[in-house]
Short mmCIF file of C-alpha atoms in Angstrom, two decimals:
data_model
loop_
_atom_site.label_atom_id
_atom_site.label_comp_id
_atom_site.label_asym_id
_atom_site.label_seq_id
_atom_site.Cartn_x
_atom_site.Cartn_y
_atom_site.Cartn_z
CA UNK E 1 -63.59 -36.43 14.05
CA UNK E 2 -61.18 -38.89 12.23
CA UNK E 3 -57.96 -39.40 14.15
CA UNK E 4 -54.78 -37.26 12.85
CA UNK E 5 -52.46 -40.55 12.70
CA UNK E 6 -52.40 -43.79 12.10
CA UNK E 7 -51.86 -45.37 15.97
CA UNK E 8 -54.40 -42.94 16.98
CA UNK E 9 -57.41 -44.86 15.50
CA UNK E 10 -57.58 -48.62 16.50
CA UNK E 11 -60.41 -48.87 14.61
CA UNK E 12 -57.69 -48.55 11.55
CA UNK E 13 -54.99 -50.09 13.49
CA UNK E 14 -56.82 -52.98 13.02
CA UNK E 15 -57.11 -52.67 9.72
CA UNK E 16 -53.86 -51.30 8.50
CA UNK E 17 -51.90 -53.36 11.26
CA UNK E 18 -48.90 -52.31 12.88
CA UNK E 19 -46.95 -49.84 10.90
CA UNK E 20 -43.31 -49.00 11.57
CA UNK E 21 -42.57 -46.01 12.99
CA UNK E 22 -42.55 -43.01 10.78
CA UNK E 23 -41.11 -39.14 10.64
CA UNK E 24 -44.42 -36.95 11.69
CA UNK E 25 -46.80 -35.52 9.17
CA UNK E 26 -48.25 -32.24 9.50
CA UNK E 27 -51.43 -31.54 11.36
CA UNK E 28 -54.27 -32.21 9.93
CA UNK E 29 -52.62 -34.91 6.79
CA UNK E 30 -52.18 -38.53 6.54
CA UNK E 31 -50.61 -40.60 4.04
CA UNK E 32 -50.44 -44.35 3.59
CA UNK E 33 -48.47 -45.81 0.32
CA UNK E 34 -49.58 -48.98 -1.22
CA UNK E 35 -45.83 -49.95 -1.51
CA UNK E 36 -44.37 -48.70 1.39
CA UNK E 37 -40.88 -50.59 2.61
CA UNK E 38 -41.90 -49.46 6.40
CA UNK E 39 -45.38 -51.29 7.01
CA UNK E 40 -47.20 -54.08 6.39
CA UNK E 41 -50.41 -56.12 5.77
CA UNK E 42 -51.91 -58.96 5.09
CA UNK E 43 -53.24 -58.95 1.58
CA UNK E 44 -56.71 -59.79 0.93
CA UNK E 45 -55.97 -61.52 -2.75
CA UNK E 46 -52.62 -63.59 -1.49
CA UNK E 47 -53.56 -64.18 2.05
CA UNK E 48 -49.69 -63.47 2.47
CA UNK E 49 -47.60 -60.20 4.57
CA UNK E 50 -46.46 -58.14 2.27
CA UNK E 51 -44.93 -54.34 2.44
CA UNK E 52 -47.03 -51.60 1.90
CA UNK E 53 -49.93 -49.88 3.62
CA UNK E 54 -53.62 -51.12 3.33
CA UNK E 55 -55.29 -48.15 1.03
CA UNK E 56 -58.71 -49.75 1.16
CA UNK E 57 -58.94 -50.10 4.85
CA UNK E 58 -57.73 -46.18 4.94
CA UNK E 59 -60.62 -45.87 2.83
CA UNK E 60 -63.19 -47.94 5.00
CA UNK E 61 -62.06 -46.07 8.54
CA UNK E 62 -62.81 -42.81 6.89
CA UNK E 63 -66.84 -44.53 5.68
CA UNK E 64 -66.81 -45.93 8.71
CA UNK E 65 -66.62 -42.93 11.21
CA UNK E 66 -68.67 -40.85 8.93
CA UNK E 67 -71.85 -39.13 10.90
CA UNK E 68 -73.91 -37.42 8.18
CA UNK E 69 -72.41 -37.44 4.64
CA UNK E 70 -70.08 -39.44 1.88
CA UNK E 71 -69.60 -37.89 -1.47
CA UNK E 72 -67.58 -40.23 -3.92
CA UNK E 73 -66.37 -39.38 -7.27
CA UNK E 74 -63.86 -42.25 -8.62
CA UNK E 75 -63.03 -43.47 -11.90
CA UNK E 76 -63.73 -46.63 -10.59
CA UNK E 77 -64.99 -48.84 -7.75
CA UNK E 78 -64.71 -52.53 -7.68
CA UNK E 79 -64.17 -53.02 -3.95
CA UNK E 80 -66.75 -54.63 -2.75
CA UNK E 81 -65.97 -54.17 0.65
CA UNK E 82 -66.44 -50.67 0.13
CA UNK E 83 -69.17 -50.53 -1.70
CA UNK E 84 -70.85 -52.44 1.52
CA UNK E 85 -69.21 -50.12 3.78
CA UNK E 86 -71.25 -47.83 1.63
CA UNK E 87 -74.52 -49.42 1.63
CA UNK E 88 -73.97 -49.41 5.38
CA UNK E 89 -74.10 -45.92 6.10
CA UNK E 90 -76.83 -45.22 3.18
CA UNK E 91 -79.14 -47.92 5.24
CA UNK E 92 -78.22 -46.27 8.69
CA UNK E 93 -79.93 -42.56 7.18
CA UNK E 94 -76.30 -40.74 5.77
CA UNK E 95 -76.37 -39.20 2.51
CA UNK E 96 -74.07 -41.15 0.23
CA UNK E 97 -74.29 -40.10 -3.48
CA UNK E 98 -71.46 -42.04 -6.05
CA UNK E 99 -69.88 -40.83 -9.02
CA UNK E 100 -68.16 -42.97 -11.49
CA UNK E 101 -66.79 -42.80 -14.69
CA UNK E 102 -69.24 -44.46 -17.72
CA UNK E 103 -67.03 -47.17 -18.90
CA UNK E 104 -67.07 -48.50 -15.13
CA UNK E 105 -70.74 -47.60 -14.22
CA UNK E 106 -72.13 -50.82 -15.12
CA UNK E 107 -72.41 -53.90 -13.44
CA UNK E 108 -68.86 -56.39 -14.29
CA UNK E 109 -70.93 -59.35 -13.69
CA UNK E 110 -73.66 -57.97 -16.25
CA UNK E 111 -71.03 -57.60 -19.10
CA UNK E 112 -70.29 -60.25 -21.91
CA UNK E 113 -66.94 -60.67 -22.08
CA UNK E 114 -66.74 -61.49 -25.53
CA UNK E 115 -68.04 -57.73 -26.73
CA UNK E 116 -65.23 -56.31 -24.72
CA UNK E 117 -62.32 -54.54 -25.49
CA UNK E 118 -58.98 -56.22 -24.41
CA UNK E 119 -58.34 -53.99 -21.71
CA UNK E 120 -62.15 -54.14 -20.45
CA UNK E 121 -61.91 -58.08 -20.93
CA UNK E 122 -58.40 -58.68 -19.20
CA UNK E 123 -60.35 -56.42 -16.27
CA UNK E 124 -63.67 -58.80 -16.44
CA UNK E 125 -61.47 -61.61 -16.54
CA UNK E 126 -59.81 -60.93 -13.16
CA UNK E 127 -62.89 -59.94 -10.98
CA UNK E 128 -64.00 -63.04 -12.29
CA UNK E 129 -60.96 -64.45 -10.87
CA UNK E 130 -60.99 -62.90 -7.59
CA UNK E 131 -64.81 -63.52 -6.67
CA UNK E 132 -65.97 -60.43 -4.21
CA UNK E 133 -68.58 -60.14 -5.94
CA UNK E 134 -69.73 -56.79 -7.96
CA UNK E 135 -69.38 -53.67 -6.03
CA UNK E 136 -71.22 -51.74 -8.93
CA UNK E 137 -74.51 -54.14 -8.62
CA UNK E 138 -74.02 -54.01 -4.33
CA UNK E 139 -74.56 -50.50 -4.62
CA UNK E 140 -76.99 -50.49 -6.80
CA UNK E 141 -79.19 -53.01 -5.51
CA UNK E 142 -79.35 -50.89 -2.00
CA UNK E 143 -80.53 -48.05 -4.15
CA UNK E 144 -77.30 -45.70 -3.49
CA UNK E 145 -77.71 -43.05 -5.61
CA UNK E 146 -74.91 -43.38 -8.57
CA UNK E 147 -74.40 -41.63 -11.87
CA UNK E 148 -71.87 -40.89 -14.23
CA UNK E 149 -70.19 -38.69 -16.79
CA UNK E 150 -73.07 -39.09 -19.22
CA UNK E 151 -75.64 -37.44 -17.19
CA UNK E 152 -75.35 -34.19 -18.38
CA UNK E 153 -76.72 -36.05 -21.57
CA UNK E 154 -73.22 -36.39 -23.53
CA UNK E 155 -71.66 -39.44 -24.60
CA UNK E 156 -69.18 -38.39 -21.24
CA UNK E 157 -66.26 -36.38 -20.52
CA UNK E 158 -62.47 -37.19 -22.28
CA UNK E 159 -62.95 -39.34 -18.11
CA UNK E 160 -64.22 -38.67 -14.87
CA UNK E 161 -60.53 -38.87 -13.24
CA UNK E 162 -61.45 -38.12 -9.99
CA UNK E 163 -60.45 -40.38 -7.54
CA UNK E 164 -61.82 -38.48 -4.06
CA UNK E 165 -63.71 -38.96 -0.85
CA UNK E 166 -65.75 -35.79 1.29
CA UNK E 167 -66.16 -37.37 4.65
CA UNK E 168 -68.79 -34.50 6.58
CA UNK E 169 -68.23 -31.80 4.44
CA UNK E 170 -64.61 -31.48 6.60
CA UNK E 171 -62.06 -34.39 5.52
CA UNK E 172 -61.75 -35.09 2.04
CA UNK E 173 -59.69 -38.41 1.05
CA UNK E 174 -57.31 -38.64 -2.29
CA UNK E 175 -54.59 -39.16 -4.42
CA UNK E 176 -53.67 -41.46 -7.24
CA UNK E 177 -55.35 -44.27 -6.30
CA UNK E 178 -59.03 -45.52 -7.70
CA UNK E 179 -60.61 -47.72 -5.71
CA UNK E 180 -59.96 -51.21 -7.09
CA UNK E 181 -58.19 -54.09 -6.45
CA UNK E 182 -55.41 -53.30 -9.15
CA UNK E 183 -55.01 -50.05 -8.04
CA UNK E 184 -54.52 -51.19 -4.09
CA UNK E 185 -53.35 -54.93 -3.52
CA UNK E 186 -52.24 -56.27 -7.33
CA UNK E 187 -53.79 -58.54 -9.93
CA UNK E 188 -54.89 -61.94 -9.06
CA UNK E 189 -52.63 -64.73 -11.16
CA UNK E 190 -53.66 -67.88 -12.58
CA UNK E 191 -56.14 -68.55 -15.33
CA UNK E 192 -60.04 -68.58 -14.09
CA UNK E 193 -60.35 -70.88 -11.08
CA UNK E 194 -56.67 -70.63 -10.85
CA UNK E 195 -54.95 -69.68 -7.75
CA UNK E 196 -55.52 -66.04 -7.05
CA UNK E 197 -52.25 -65.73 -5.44
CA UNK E 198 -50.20 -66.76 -7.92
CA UNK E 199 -48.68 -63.74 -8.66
CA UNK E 200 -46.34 -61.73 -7.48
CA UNK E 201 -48.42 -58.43 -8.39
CA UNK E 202 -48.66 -55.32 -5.34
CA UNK E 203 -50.89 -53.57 -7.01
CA UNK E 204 -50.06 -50.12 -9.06
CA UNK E 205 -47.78 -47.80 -6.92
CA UNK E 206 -50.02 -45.45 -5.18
CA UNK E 207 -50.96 -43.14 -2.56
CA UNK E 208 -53.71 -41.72 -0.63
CA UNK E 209 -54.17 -38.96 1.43
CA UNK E 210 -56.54 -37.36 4.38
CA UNK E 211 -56.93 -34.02 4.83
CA UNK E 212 -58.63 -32.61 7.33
CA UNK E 213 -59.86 -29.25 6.28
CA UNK E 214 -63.88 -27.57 6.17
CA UNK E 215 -62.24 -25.06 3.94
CA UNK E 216 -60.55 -27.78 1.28
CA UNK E 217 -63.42 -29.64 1.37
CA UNK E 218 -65.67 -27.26 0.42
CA UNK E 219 -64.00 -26.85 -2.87
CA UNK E 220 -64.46 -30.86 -3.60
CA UNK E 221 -68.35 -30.25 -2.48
CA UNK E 222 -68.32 -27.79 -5.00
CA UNK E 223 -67.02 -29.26 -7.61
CA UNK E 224 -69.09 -32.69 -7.15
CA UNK E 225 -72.24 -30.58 -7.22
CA UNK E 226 -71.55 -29.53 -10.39
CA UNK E 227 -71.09 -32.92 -11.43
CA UNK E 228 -74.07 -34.27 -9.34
CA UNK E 229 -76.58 -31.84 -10.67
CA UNK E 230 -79.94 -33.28 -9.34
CA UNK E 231 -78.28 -36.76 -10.01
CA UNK E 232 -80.50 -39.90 -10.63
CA UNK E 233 -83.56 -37.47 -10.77
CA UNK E 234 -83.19 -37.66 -14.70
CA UNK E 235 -82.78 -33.36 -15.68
CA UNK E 236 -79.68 -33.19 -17.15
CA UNK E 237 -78.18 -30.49 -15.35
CA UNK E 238 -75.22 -32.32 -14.57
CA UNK E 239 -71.87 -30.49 -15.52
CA UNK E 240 -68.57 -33.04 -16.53
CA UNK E 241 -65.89 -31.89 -18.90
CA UNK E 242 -65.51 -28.30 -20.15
CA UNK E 243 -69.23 -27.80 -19.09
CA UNK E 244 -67.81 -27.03 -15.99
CA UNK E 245 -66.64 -23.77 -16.82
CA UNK E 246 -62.90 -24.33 -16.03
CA UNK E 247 -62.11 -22.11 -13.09
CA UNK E 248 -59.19 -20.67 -11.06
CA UNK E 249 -57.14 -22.95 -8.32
CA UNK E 250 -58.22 -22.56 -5.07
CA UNK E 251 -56.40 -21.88 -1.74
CA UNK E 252 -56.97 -23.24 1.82
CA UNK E 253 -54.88 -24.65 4.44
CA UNK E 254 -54.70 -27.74 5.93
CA UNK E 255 -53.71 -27.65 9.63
CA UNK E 256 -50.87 -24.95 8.96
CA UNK E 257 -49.99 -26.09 5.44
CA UNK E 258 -51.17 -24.16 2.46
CA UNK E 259 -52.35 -26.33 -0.42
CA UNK E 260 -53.63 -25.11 -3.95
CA UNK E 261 -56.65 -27.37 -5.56
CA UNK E 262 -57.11 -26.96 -9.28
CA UNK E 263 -59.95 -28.71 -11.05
CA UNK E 264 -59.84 -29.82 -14.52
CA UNK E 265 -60.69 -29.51 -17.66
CA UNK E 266 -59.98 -26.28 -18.97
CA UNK E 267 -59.90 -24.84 -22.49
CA UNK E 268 -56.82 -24.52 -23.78
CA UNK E 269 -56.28 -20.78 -23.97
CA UNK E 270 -57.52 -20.35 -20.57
CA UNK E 271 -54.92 -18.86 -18.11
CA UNK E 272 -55.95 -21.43 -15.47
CA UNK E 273 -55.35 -24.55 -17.28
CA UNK E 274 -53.24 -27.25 -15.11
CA UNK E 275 -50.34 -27.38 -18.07
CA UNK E 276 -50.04 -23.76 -17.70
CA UNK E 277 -49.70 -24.03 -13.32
CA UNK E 278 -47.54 -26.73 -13.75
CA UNK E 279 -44.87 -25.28 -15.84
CA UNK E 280 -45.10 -22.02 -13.67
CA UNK E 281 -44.42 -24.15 -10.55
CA UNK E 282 -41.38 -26.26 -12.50
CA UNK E 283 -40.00 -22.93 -13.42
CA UNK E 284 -39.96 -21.80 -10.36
CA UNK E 285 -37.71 -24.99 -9.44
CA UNK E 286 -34.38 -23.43 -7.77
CA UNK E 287 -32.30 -26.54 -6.70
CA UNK E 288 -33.88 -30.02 -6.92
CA UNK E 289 -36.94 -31.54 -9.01
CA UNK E 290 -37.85 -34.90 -8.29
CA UNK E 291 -40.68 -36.48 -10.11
CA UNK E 292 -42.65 -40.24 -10.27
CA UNK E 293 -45.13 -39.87 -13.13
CA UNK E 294 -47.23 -42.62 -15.16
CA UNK E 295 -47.28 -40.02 -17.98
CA UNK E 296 -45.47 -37.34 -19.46
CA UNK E 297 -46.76 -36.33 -22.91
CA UNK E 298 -46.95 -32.57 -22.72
CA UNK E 299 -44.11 -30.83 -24.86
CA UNK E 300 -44.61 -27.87 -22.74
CA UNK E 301 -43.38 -29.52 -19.22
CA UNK E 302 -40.38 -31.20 -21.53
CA UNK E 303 -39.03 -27.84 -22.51
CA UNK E 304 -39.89 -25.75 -18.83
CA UNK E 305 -37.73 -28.88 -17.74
CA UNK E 306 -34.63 -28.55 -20.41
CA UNK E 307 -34.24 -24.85 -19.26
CA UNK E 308 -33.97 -25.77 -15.84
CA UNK E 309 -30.94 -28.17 -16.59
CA UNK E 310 -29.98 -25.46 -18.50
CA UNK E 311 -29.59 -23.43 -14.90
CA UNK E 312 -27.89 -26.48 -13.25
CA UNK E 313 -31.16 -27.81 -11.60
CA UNK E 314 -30.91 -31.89 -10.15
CA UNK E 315 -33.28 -33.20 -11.82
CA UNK E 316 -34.58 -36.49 -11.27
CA UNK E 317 -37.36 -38.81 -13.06
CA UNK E 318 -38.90 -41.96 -12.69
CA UNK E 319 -41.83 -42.85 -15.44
CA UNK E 320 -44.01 -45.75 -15.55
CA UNK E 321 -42.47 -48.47 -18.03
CA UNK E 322 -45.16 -48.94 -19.99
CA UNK E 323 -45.92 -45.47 -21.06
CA UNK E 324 -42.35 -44.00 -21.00
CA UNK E 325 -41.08 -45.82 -23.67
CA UNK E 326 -44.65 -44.62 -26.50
CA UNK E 327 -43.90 -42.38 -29.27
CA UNK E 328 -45.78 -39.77 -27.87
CA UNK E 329 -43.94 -40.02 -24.31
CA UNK E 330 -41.94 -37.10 -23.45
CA UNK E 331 -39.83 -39.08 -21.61
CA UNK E 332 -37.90 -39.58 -24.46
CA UNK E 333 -36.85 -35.56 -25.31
CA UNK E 334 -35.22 -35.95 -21.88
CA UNK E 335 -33.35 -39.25 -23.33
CA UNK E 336 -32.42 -37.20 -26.38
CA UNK E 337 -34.35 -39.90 -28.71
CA UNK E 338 -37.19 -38.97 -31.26
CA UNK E 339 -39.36 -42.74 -32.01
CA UNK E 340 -41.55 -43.32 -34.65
CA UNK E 341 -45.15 -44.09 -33.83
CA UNK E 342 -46.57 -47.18 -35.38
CA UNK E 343 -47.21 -45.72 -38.34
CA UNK E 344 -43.93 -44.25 -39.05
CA UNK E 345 -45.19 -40.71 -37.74
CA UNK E 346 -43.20 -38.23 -35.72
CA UNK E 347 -44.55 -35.69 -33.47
CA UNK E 348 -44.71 -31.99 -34.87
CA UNK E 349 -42.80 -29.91 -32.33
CA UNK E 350 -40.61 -32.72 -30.51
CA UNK E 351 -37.08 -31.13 -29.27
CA UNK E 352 -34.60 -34.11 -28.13
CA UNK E 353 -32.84 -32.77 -25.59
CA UNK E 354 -28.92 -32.41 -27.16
CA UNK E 355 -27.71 -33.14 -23.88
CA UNK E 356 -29.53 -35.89 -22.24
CA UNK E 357 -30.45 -36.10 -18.76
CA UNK E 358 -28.85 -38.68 -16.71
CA UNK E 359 -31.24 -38.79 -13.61
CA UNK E 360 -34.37 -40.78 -15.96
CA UNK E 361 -35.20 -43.81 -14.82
CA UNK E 362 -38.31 -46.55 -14.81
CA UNK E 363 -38.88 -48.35 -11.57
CA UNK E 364 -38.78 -52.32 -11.98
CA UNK E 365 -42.26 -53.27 -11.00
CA UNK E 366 -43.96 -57.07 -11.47
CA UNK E 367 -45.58 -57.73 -14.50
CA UNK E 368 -49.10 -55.92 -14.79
CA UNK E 369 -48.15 -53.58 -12.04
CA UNK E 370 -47.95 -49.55 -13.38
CA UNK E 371 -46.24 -46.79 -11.48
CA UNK E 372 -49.39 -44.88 -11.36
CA UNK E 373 -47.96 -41.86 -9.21
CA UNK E 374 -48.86 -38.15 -10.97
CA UNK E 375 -46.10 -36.84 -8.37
CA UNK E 376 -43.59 -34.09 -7.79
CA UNK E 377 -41.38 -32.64 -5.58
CA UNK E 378 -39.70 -29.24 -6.11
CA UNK E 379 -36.89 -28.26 -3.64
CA UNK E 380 -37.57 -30.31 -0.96
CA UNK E 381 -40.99 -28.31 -0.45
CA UNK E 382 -43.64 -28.07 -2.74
CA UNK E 383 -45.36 -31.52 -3.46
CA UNK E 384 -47.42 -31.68 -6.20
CA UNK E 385 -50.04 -34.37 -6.58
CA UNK E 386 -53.62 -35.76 -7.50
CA UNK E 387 -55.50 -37.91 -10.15
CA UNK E 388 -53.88 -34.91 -12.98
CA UNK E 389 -51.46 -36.96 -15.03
CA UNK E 390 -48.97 -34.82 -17.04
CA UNK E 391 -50.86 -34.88 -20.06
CA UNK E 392 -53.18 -32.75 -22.89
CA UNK E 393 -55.82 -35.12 -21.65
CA UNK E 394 -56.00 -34.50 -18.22
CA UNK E 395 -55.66 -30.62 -18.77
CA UNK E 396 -58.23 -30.34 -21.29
CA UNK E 397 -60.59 -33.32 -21.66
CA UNK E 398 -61.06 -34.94 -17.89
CA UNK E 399 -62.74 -34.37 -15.15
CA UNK E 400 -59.40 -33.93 -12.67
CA UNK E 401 -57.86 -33.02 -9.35
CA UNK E 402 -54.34 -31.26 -9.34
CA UNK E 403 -53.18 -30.50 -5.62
CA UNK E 404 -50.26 -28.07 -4.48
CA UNK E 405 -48.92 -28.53 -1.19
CA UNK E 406 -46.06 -25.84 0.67
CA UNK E 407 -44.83 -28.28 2.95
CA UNK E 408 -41.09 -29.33 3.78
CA UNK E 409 -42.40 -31.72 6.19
CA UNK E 410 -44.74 -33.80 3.72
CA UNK E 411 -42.37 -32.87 0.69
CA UNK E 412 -39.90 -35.58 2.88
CA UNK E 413 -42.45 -38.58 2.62
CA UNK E 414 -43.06 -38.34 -0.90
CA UNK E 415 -39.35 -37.79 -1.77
CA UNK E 416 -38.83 -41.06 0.67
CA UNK E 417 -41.31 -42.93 -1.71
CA UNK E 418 -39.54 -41.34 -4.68
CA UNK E 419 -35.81 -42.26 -3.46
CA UNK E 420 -37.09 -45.77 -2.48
CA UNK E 421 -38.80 -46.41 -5.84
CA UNK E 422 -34.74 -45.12 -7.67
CA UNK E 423 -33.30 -48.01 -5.86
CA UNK E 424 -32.94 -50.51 -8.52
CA UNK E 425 -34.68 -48.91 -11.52
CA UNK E 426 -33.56 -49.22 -14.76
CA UNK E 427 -31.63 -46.25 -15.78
CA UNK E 428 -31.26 -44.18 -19.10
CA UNK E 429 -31.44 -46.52 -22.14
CA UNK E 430 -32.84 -49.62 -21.09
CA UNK E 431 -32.44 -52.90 -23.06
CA UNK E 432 -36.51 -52.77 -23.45
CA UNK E 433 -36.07 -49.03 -25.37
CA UNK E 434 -33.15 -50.18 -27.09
CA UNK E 435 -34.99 -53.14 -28.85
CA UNK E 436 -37.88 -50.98 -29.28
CA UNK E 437 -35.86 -48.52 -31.02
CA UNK E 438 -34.25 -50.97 -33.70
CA UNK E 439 -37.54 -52.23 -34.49
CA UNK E 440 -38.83 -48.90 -35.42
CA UNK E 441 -35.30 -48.37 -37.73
CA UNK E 442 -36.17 -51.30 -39.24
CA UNK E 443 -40.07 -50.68 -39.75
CA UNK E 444 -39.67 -46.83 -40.02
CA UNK E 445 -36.16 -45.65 -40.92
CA UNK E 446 -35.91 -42.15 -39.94
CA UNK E 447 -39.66 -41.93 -39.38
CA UNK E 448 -42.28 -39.38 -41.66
CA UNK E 449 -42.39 -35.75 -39.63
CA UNK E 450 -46.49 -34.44 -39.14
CA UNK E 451 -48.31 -33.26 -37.16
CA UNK E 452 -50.02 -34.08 -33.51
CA UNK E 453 -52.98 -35.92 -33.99
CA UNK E 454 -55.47 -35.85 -31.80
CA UNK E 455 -55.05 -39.99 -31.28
CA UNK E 456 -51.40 -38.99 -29.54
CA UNK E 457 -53.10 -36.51 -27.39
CA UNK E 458 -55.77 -38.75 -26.22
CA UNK E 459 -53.85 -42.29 -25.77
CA UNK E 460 -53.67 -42.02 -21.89
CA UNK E 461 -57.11 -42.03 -21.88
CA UNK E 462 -57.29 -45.41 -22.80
CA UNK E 463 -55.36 -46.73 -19.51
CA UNK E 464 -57.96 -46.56 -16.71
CA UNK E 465 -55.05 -44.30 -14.98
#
């Protein structure tokens, strides 16, 4: 059985090296945060300290003290460390079956840059810089069994957003994080054959957890089955998307804590969609809402919000910078400011808020580097959390994980991440969204109102978050 803290296991001691001491968690979770202020390690791209906690040797203790079974279903993996640790434990006799979204199923080193996308390209272009080698081809070339969101014989899912771990059918490992090098330790700087550690990149803000629960990890089983099918074996009985057939949220306890797992996607008029729990649990808000999200684009959660400051709730948010400043953020209501899309369109339905909230910031974060959180915290209590950004998308497109915990004990380590990512952000109107905004008065005017196409519903599917 995995260890239930972090000095506990010197096999990830090692690894994660000496953290500082921290308030207890309860049985049965762990947490590490990529850009903790109260630990360190040394980071693999730099070769430098730096603050934060290792995610990808979190991820390698829990493959490495495996004793029968691994069951991954990420976006994407381009560790190649742990796609060895992987190969590993396949060669040694343990079942290890992979899951992976399509755009990221295929080999990086087999791509031609030049046919790529930007995004895809700027990706190539800094694996290429780094030089692990391929994690996609290592597991591949051991014969790991790996499919993705087109074997049910689709062109895919809106994504496979997973980003989880079943370690034995009893732990399960997740959060916000996919396993890559952006998503852990940063982006490499320099131009190819440049100095890797040229830049001052940490990575996208992130989390992981490990729970420790047969019951919760049954549910993950389940749901990967669906998505496994027979896997490789070519019938395409493989579920992703709304083939799954939606489905209630689940209960289970960790230790003593109660969490709630909700799998997406869900049709839109089904009672059990994730937009539909969320606003139920922000209406439910009494005293205090905190929130770190990398999107908000659901009008919905915008207006469950605005009636809570209408009852005198604290509310607090941070957004990522890149995304809270779109035309389709909802970030904005809360700033009381309506902003043309690139073509002069305004959203259908947008309500401004007439009296805008104070407590909306964006963390300051190095260039590259996203606040890639999907994170709340309701009266120092519930925590809500998972690959499920805030977002049509993720609610009724991708393939997602939304997680409820009732905990006061683990609400205090995310609101410690939240309160240390406030220190220094950029509050309110910030000179980026001010210069943004007189560019669209010049380009737009007042802006042409229409309705929500189904490009502004779908954007954040373009991010790899």
């Amino acid at each position: 059985m995995l260890g239930l803290g972090l000095a506990s296991c010197s096999a990830e001691a090692q690894l994660l090296g000496k953290p500082a001491k921290r308030a207890p968690l309860p049985k049965g979770i762990e947490l590490v945060f990529n850009h903790s202020d109260t630990s360190r390690y040394r980071s693999p791209i730099t070769g430098q300290w730096r603050q934060g906690d290792d995610l990808e040797a979190f991820v390698l203790a829990s493959i490495q003290q495996a004793k029968r079974e691994i069951l991954v279903a990420v976006q994407e993996l381009s560790l190649p460390k742990v796609a060895e640790a992987l190969v590993a434990r396949h060669r040694e006799g343990l079942t290890v079956k992979v899951v992976l979204e399509n755009t990221y199923s295929t080999p990086w080193s087999e791509e031609n840059p030049i046919g790529l996308a930007p995004h895809k390209r700027n990706r190539h272009h800094q694996l290429e810089v780094l030089g692990w080698g391929d994690a996609v081809a290592i597991l591949q070339r051991a014969g790991v069994p790996l499919i993705d969101d087109t074997a049910d014989g689709s062109a895919g899912s809106g994504l496979m957003h997973h980003k989880f771990m079943v370690v034995d059918r009893a732990v399960v490992v997740t959060g916000s994080a996919n396993f890559t090098p952006s998503c852990i330790h940063g982006d490499p700087g320099g131009n190819p054959g440049g100095d890797p550690g040229s830049n001052r990149s940490r990575g996208n803000v992130n989390h992981l957890l490990r729970l420790h629960s047969s019951a919760l990890a049954s549910s993950f089983v389940a749901e990967f089955e669906r998505m496994w099918g027979d896997g490789p074996g070519g019938q395409s009985d493989s579920r992703f998307g709304l083939a799954k057939g939606g489905g209630a949220a689940q209960r289970a306890l960790v230790g003593q804590t109660p969490v709630m797992v909700l799998f997406a996607p869900h049709r839109r008029k089904d009672p059990n969609q994730g937009l539909g729990l969320l606003e139920k649990l922000l209406l439910g808000t009494r005293k205090k809402l905190d929130l770190a999200l990398f999107v908000l684009s659901e009008q919905g959660l915008a207006d469950a919000m605005a009636r809570l400051q209408e009852r005198g709730v604290k509310i607090r948010l941070l957004a990522d910078p890149g995304f809270a400043n779109r035309a389709f953020s909802e970030v904005l209501d809360l700033l009381g400011i309506q902003l043309p899309d690139h073509h002069c369109g305004l959203e259908a339905g947008n309500r401004p808020w007439q009296k805008p909230l104070d407590g909306v910031g964006t963390p300051r974060l190095a260039s590259g580097d996203k606040l890639h959180h999907k994170l709340a915290v309701i009266d120092n209590r519930t925590v809500i959390t998972g690959s499920f950004n805030w977002s049509p998308s993720a609610a009724h497109q991708n393939d997602e994980t939304l997680l409820v915990f009732d905990s006061p004990q683990l609400a205090e380590h995310f609101s410690a991440e939240i309160n240390r990512l406030w220190k220094g952000a950029e509050l309110g109107l910030t000179p980026r969204l001010q210069r943004k905004i007189e560019r669209q008065r010049l380009n737009c005017g007042s802006g042409v109102q229409r309705g929500i196409t189904q490009g502004s519903t779908t954007q954040t599917n373009t991010t790899g978050g």
